[in-house]
Coordinates of C-alpha atoms in Angstrom, one line a residue:
Chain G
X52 CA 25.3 -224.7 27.4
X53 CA 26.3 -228.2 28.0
X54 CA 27.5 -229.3 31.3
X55 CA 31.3 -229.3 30.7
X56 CA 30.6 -226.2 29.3
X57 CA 29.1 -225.1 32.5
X58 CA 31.8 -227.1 34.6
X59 CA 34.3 -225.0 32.7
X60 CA 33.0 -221.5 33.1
X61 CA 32.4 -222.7 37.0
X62 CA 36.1 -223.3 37.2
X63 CA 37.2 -219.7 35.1
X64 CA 34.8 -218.0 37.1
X65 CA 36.4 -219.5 40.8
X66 CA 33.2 -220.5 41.6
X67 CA 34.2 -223.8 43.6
X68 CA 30.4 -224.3 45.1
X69 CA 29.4 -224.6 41.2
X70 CA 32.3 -226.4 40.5
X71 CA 31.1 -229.4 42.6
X72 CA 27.7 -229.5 41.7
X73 CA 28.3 -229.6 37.7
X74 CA 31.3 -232.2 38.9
X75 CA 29.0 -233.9 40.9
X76 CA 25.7 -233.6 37.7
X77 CA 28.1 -234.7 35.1
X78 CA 29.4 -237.6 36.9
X79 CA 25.6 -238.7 37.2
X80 CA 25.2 -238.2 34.1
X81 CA 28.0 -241.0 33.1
X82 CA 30.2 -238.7 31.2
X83 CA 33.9 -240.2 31.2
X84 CA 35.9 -239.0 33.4
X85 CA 38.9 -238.5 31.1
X86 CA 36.3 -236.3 29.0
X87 CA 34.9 -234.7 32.4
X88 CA 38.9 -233.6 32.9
X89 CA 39.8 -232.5 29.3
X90 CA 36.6 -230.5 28.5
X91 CA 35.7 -229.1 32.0
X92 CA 38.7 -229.0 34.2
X93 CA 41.7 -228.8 31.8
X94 CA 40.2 -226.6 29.4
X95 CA 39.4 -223.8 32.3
X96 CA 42.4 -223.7 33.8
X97 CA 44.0 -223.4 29.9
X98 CA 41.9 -220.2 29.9
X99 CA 42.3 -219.2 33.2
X100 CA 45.9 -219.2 32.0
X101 CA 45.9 -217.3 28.8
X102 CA 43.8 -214.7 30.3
X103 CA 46.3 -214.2 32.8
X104 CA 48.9 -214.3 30.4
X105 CA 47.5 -211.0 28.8
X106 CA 46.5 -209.7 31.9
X107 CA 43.0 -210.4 31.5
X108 CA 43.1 -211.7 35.2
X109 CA 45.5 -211.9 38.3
X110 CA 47.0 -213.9 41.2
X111 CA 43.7 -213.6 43.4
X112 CA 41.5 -215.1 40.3
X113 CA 44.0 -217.9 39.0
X114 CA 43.7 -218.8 43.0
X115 CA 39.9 -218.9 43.3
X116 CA 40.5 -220.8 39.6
X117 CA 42.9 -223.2 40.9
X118 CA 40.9 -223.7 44.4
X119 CA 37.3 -224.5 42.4
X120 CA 39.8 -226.7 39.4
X121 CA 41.0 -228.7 43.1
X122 CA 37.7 -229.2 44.6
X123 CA 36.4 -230.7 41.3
X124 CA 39.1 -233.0 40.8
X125 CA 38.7 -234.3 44.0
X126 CA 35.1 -235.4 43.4
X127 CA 36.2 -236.6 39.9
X128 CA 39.5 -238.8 41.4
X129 CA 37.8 -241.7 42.4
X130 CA 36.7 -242.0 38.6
X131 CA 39.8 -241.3 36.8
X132 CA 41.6 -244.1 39.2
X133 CA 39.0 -246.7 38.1
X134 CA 38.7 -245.9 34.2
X135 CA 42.5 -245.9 34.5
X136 CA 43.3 -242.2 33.5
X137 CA 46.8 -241.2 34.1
X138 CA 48.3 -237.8 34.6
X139 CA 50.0 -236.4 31.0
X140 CA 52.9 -235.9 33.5
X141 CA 54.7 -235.5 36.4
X142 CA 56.3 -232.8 38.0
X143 CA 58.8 -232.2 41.2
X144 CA 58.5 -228.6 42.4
X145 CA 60.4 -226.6 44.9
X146 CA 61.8 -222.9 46.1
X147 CA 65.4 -223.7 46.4
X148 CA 67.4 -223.5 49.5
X149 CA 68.2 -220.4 51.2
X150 CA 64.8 -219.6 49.8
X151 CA 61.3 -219.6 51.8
X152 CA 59.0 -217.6 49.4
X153 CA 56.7 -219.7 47.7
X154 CA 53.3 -218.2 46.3
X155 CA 55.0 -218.0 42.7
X156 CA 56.0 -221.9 43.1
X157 CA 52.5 -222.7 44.4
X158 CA 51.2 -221.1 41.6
X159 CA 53.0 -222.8 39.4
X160 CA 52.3 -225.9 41.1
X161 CA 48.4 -225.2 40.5
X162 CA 48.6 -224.1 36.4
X163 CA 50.8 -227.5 36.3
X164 CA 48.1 -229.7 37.9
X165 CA 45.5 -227.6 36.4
X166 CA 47.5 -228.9 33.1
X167 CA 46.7 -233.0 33.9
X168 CA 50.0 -233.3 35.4
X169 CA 51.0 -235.0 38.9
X170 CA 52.4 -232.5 40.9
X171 CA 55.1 -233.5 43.6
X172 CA 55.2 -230.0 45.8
X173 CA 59.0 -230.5 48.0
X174 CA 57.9 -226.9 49.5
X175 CA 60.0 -224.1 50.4
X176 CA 64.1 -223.8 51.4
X177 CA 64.1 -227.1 49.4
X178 CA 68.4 -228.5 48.9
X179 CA 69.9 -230.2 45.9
X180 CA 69.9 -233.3 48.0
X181 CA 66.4 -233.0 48.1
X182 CA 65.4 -232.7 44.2
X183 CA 67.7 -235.6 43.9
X184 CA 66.1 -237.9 46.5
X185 CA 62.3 -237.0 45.0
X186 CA 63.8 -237.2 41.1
X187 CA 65.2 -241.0 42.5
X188 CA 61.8 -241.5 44.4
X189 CA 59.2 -240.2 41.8
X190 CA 60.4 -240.4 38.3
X191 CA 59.1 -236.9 37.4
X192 CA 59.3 -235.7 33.4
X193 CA 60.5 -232.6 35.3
X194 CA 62.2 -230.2 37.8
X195 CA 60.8 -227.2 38.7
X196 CA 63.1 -224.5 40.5
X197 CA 61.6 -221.4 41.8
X198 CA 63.4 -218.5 43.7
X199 CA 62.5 -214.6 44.6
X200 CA 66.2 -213.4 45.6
X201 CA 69.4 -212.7 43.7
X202 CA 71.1 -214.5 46.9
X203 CA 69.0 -217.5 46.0
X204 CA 68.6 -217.7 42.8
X205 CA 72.5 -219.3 42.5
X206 CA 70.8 -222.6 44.1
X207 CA 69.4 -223.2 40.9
X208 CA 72.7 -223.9 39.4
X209 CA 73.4 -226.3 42.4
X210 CA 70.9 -228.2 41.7
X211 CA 71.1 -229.0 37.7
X212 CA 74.9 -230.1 39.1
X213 CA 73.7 -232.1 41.6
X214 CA 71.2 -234.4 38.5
X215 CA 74.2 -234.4 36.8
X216 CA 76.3 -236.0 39.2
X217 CA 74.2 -238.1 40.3
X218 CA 73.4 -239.3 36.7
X219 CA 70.0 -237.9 36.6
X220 CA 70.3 -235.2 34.2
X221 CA 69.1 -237.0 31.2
X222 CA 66.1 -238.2 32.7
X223 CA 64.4 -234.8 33.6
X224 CA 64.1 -231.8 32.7
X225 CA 64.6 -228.8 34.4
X226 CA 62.2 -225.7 34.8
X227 CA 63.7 -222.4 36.7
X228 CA 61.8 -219.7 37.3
X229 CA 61.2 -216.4 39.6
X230 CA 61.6 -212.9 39.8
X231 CA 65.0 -212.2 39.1
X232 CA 64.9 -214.7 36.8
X233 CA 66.1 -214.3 32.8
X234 CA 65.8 -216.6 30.1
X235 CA 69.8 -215.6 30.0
X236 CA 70.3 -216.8 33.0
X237 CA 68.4 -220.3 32.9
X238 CA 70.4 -220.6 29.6
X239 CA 73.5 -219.7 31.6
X240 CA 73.1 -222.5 33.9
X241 CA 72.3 -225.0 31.5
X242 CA 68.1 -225.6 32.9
X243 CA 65.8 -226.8 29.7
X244 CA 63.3 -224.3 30.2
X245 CA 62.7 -220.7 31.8
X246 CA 59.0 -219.3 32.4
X247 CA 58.4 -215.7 33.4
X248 CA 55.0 -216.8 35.3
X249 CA 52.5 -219.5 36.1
X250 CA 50.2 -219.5 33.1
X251 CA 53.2 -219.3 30.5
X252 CA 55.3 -222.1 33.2
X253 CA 52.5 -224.4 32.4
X254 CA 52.1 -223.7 28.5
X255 CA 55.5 -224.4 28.2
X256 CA 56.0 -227.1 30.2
X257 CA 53.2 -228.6 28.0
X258 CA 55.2 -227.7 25.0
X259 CA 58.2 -229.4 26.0
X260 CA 57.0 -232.4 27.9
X261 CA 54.0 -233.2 25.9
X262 CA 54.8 -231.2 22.4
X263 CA 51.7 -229.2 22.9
X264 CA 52.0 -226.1 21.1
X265 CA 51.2 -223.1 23.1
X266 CA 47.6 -221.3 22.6
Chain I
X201 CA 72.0 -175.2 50.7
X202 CA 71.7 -178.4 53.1
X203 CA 70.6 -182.0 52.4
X204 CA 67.2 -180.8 53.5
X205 CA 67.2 -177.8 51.1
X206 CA 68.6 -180.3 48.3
X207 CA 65.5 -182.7 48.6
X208 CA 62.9 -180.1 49.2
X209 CA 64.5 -178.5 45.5
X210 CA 63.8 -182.0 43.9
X211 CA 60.3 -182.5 45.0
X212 CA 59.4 -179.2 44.5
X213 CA 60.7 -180.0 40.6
X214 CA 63.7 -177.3 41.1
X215 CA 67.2 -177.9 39.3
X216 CA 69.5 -179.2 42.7
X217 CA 73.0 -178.2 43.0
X218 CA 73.5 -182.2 42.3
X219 CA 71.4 -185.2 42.7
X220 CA 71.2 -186.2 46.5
X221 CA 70.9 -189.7 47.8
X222 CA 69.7 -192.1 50.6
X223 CA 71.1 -195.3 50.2
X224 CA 69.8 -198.5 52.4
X225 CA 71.7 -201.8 52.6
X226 CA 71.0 -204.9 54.8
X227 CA 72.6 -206.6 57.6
X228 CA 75.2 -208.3 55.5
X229 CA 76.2 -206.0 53.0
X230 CA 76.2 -203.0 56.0
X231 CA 79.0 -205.3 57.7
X232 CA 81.0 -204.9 54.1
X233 CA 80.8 -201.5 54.5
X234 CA 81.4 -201.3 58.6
X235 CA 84.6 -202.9 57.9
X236 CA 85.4 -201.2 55.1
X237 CA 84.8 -197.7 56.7
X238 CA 85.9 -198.9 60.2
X239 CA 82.9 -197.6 62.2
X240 CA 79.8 -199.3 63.4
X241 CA 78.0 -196.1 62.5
X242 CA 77.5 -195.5 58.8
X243 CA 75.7 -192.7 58.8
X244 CA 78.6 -190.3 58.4
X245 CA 80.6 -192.8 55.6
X246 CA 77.3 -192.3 54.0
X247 CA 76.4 -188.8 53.4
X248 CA 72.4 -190.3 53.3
X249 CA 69.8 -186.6 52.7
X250 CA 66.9 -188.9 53.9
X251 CA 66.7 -189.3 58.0
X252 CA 64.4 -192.0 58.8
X253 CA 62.2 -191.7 61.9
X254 CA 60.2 -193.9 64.1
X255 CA 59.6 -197.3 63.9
X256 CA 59.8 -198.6 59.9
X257 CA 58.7 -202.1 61.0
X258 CA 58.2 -202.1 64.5
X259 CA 59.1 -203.7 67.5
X260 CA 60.6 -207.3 68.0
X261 CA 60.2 -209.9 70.9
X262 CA 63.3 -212.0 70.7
X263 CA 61.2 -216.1 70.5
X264 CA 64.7 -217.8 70.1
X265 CA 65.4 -219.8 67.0
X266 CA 65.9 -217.5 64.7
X267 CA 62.2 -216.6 65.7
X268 CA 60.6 -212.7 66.7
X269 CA 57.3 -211.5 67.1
X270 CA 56.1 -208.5 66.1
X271 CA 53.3 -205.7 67.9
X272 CA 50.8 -207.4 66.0
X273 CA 51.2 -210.8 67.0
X274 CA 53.2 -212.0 63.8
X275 CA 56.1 -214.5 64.0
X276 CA 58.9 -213.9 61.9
X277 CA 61.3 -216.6 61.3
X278 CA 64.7 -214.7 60.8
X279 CA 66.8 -218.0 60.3
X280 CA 67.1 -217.3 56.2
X281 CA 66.1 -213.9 55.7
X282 CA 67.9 -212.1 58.3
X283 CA 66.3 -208.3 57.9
X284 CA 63.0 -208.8 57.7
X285 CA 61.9 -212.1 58.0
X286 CA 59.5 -214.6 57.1
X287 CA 56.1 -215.2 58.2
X288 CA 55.9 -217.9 60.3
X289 CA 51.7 -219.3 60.5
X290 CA 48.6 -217.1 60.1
X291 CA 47.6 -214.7 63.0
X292 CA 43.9 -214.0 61.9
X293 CA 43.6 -217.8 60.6
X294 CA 39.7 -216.9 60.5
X295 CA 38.4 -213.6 58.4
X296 CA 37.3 -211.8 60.9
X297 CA 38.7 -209.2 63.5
X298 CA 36.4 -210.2 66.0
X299 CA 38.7 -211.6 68.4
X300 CA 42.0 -209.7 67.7
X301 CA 43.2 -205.9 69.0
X302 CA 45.5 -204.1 66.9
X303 CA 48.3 -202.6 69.0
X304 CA 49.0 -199.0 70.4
X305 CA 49.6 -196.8 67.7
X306 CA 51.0 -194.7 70.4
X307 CA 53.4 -196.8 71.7
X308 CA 56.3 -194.7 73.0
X309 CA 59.4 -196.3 71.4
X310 CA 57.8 -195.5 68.2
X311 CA 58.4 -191.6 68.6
X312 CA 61.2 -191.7 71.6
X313 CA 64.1 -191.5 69.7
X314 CA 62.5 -188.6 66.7
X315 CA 63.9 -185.4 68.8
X316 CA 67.3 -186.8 69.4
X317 CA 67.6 -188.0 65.7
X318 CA 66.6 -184.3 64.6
X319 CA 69.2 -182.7 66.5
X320 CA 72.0 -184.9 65.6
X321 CA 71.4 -184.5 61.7
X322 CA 69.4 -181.2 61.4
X323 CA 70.7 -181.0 58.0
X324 CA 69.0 -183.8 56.8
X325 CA 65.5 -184.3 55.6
X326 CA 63.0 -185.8 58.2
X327 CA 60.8 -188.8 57.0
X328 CA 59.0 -190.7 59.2
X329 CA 58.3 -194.2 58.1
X330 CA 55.7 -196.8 58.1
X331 CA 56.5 -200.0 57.0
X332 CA 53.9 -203.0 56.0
X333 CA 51.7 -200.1 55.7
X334 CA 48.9 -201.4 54.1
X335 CA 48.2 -204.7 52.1
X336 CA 51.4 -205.8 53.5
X337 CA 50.6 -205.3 57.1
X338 CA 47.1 -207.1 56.2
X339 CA 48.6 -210.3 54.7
X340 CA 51.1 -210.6 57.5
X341 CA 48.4 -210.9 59.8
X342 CA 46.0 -213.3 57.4
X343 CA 48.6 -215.1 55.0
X344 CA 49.0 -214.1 51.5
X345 CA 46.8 -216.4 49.7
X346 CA 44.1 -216.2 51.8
X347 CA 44.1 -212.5 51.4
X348 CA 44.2 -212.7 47.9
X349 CA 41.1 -215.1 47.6
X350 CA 39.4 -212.9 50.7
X351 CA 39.1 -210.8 48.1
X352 CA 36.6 -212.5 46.4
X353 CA 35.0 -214.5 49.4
X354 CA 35.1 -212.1 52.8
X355 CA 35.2 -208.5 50.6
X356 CA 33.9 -206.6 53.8
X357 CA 36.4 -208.2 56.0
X358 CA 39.2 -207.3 53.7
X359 CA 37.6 -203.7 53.7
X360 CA 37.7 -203.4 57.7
X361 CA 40.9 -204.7 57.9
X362 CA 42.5 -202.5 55.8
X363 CA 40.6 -199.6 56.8
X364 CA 41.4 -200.6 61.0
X365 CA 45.2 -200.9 59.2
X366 CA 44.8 -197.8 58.0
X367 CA 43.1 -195.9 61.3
X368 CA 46.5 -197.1 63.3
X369 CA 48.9 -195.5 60.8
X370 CA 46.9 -192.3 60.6
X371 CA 47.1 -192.3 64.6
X372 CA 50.8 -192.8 64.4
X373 CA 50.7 -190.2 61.8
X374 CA 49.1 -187.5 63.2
X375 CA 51.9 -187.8 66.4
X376 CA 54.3 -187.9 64.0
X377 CA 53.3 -184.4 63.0
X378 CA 54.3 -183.2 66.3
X379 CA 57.5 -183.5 65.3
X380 CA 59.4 -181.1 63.1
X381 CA 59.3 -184.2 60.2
X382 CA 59.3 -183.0 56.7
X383 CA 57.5 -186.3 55.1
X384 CA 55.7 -189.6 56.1
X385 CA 57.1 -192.6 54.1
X386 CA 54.4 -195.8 53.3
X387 CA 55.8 -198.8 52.6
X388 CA 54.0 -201.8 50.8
X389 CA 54.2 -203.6 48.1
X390 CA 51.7 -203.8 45.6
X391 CA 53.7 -205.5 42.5
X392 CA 55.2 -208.3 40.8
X393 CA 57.7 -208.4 37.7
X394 CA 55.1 -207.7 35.6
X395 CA 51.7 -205.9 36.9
X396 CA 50.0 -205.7 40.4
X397 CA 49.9 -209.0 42.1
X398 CA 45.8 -208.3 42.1
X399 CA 45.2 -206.5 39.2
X400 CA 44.2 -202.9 38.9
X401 CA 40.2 -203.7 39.7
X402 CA 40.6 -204.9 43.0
X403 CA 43.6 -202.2 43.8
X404 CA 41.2 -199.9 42.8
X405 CA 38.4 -201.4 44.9
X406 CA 40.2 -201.8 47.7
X407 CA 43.9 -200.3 47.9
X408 CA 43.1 -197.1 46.5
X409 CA 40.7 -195.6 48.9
X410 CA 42.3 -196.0 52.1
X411 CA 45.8 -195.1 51.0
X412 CA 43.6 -191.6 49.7
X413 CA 42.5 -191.1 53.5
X414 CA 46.3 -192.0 54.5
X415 CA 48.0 -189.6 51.9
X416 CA 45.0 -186.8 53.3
X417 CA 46.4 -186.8 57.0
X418 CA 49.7 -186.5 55.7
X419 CA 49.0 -183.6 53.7
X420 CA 46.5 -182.1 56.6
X421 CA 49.8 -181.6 58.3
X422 CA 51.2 -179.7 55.5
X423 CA 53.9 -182.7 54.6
X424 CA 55.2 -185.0 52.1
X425 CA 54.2 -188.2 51.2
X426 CA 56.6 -190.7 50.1
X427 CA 55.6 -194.3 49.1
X428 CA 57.1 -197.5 48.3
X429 CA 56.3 -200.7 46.6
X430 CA 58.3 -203.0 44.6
X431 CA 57.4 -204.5 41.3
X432 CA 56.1 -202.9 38.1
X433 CA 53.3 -200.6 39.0
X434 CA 53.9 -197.5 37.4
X435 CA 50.4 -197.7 35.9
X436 CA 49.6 -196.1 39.2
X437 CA 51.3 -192.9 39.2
X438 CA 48.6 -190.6 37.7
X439 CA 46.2 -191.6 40.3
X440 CA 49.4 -191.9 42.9
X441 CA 49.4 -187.9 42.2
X442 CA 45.7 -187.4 42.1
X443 CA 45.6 -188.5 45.8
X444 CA 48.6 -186.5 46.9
X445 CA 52.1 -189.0 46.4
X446 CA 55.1 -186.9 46.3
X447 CA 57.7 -189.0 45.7
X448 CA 57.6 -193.1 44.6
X449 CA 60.5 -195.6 45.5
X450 CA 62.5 -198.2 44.3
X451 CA 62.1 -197.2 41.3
X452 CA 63.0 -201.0 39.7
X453 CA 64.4 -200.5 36.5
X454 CA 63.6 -204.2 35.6
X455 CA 60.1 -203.5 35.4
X456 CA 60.2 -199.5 34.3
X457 CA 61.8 -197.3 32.4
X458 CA 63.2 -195.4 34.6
X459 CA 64.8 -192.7 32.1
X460 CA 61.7 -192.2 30.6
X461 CA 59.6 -192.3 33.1
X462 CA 61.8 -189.5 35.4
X463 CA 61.6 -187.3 32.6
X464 CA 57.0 -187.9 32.1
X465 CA 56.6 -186.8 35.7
X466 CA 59.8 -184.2 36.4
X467 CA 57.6 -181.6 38.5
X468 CA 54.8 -183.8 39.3
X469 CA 56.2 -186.7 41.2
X470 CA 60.3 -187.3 42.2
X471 CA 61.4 -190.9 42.5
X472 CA 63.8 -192.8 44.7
X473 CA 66.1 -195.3 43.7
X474 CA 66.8 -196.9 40.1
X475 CA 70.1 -198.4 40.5
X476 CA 69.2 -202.0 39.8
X477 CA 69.7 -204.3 42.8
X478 CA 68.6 -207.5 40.7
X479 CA 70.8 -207.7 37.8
X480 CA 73.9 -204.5 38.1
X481 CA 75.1 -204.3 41.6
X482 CA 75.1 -208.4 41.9
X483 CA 76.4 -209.5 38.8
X484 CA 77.9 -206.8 37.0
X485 CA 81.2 -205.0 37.3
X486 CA 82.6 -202.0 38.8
X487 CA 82.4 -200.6 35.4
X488 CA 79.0 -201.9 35.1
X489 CA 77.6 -200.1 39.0
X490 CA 79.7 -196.5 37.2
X491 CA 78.1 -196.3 34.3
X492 CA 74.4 -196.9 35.4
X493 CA 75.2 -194.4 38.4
X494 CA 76.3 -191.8 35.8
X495 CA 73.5 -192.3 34.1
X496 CA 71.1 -192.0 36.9
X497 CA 72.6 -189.0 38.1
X498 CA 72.5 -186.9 34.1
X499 CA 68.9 -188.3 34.4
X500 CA 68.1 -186.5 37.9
X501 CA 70.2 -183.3 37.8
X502 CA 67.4 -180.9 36.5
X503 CA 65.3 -182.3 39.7
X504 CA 62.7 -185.2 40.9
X505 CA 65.3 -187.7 41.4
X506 CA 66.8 -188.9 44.9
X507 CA 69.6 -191.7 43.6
X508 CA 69.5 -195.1 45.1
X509 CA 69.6 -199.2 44.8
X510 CA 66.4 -199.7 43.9
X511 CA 66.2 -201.9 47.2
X512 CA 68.5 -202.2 50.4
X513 CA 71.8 -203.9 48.8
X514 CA 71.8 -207.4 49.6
X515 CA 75.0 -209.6 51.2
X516 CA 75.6 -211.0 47.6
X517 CA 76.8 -207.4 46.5
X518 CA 80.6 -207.1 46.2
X519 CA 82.1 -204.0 48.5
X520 CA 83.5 -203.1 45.3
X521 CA 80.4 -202.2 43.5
X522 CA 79.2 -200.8 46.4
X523 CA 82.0 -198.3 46.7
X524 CA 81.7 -197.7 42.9
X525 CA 78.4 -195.8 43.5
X526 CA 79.0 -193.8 47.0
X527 CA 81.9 -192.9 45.7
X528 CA 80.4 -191.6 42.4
X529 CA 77.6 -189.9 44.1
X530 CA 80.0 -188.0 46.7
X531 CA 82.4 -186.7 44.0
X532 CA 79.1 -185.0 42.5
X533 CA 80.9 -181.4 41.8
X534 CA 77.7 -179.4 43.1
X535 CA 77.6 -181.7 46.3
X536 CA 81.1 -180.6 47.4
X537 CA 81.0 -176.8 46.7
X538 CA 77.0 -177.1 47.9

């Protein structure tokens, strides 16, 4: 196997301690970094996806996935900042207010990064004022609106309201997402795109920022 | 026959007179239905065949703020969530037990109040009830994500901590059985909307084996077990049974079928709950809440059903719809004449 090859299996496999040292051999080994991010980091967490898409794997292994994907990228920063690599997008995430549960959103939050997108994480119990202030302050391709409650979930709505009064609206997209969640629903309130998990969230967030067809 | 009678019919897979109920509803729908019913006390207004004993969740230190601590240490920040709470930083921020005590599993106010509840509703059917019983209880104390990847990094840590987890509910247990209870209750959640939240390998691995030496004590003492977790986990219920479940609640009908699946495992398992609590009793109309109840209740009269939300009814629930089902469930012919 070649080193992105092992990089990527590495990353599938959560193995973060591996991660580093094929990150850290395949930088040596002048491989660019844009290439060292496609094959070996993007690529795993593109599996890492689809096999928890089919339930091949779940949360606790996307984590390990995500933590080793993290670990690498940090090593391999440096090197994308200097040969000029940019992120294919950029992304402002949030549980909406009245809200404080946030694994799915940080979940999310990991597939999109482990996409090539910048990932702007507002947290938890996040208002409409909020996703305004960061859409104004980061000029994300999208919104991303998670929530785990039925009392909650009407925040969403509050929120594509608030982009379009403040003239926003056709600037961004908008993601919504979460247990009680329905494609219905998100179609209800007028958001671009509805995800029933991570792995799918960042396939199709792909698909409609980036017109990247879905594996 | 009494509510007891009723519920020992349906988990025994007998045809009840009608389909009983035990229906839970938090803080802010409960104050719908205290006005509504003009008592504090809903117990009567409610007609519930389930009596819950000791502690469910346990026991509070008022932090201010919004904030509690729990007997394990935890700090719940009430100020959004105002049932339960949210976990406010990471008790056992280290994998290791090394320098934390779990508390008294004998603690007094957990069992103080069991013969006085007895006597003032003999007629209902006594469960006792842990709540956060297992995984739960262990990612309160370590943080969810860190428990999930513990899984992977600190496996023998994540065994002794459920197993110690375990050890304390099996010493409030075999009190419990002091008592003239008819069932223990575990609560946890093991789910998501679609499959376990860590797949079946490392339930298997790691779940599966101490909730077989908690179901055993249970059944030492000759009683029921009842357990709950939310999300779509109904691959579980063969080996559920194997290890001695009686009777499995919310029953989500999001994420099962709840028709089919009552009618698969009438006589070997009765379920609890199967109104839906995420989509009906929120957004849909009175007529909407009737005609699921009705439905429910044809699916449980020939036995293994108890009817209710498939989660305490949340503040966003209209009275109306709330009335539409305890009113439906009362008028039950069989319940009145029963």
């Amino acid at each position: 196997m070649g080193i992105l090859d092992d990089l990527r299996q590495s990353v599938i496999e959560g193995d973060r301690d591996r991660t580093q040292e094929f990150m850290k051999n395949a930088i040596a080994a002048n491989v660019p970094a844009e290439e060292i991010l496609k094959e070996g980091l993007i690529s795993a967490m593109a599996e890492v996806g689809r096999m928890f898409e089919c339930g091949e794997s779940f949360v606790p292994e996307m984590l390990i996935a995500a933590r080793a994907m993290k670990s690498g990228l940090t090593l391999l920063r440096p090197h994308l900042i200097a040969a000029h690599v940019q992120a294919v997008g950029k992304v402002v995430i949030g549980t909406v207010q009245g809200d404080v549960h946030d694994i799915g959103k940080n979940l999310v939050g990991m597939m999109l990064e482990g996409a090539g997108f910048e990932v702007i994480d507002l947290g938890a119990d996040v208002s409409a004022e909020m996703y305004i202030r960061a859409v104004i302050e980061h000029h994300p391709d999208l919104v991303a609106c998670s929530a785990l409650l039925t009392t909650t979930m009407l925040r969403m709505k509050d929120v594509i309201l608030a982009l379009d009064e403040a003239g926003l609206r056709g600037r961004v997209k908008v993601m919504i997402g979460g247990a009680p969640i329905t494609e219905d629903y998100a179609r209800e309130i007028g958001a671009d795109l509805y995800a029933p998990d991570a792995a799918s969230a960042a396939s199709r967030v792909k698909e409609l920022i980036l017109g990247i067809d879905r594996p | 026959m009494t509510k007891r009678e009723v519920i020992y019919a349906v988990l025994e897979g007998k045809k009840p007179p009608y389909v009983p109920w035990s229906c839970g509803f938090t803080k802010e729908a409960r104050e719908k239905l205290q006005a509504r019913y003009g008592v504090t006390d809903l117990e009567d207004a409610l007609q519930n065949h389930l009596l819950k004993l000791g502690s469910d969740i346990g026991f509070f230190t008022e932090l201010g703020e919004d904030r509690v601590r729990d007997v394990f240490g935890v700090v719940w920040d009430r100020s959004i969530d105002k049932d339960i709470g949210n976990v406010e930083g990471c008790v056992l921020s280290e994998p290791t037990l090394h320098s934390y005590s779990f508390p008294d599993p004998l603690d007094p106010r957990i069992f103080a109040d069991i013969p006085g509840r007895i006597a003032g509703f003999w007629d209902r059917f006594r469960v006792f009830q842990i709540g956060f019983s297992l995984y739960e209880r262990a990612w309160t104390l370590r943080g969810m994500q860190n428990l999930m990847m513990d899984f992977y990094d600190h496996p023998a840590f994540v065994h002794e901590l459920l197993n110690t987890i375990a050890d304390y509910n099996i010493a409030q247990v075999n009190e419990a059985l002091k008592y003239d209870i008819d069932a223990v209750y575990f609560g946890d959640d093991w789910g998501q909307q679609r499959g376990l939240q860590m797949g079946p390998k490392l339930w298997y691995e790691f779940i599966y084996p101490v909730l077989k030496r908690m179901y055993a004590a249970v059944h030492a003492g000759d009683k029921y077990v009842f357990a709950h977790s939310c999300g779509d986990v109904d691959e579980l219920f063969d080996d559920l049974i194997g290890i001695g479940l009686n009777c499995f609640n919310p029953f989500q009908p999001e994420v099962m079928d709840v028709a089919a699946l009552a009618q698969q495992y009438c006589g070997r398992l009765a379920f609890h709950g199967g109104l839906s609590t995420q989509r009906t009793l929120p957004y849909g109309t009175v007529e909407n809440v009737r005609a699921e109840t009705l439905r429910l209740l044809e699916t449980g009269q020939e036995g293994g059903y108890i009817f209710a939300p498939a989660h305490d009814v949340e503040g966003d629930v209209q009275l109306e719809n709330m009335l539409a089902f305890i009113d439906l469930i009362q008028a039950q012919p069989g319940y009145r004449t029963s």
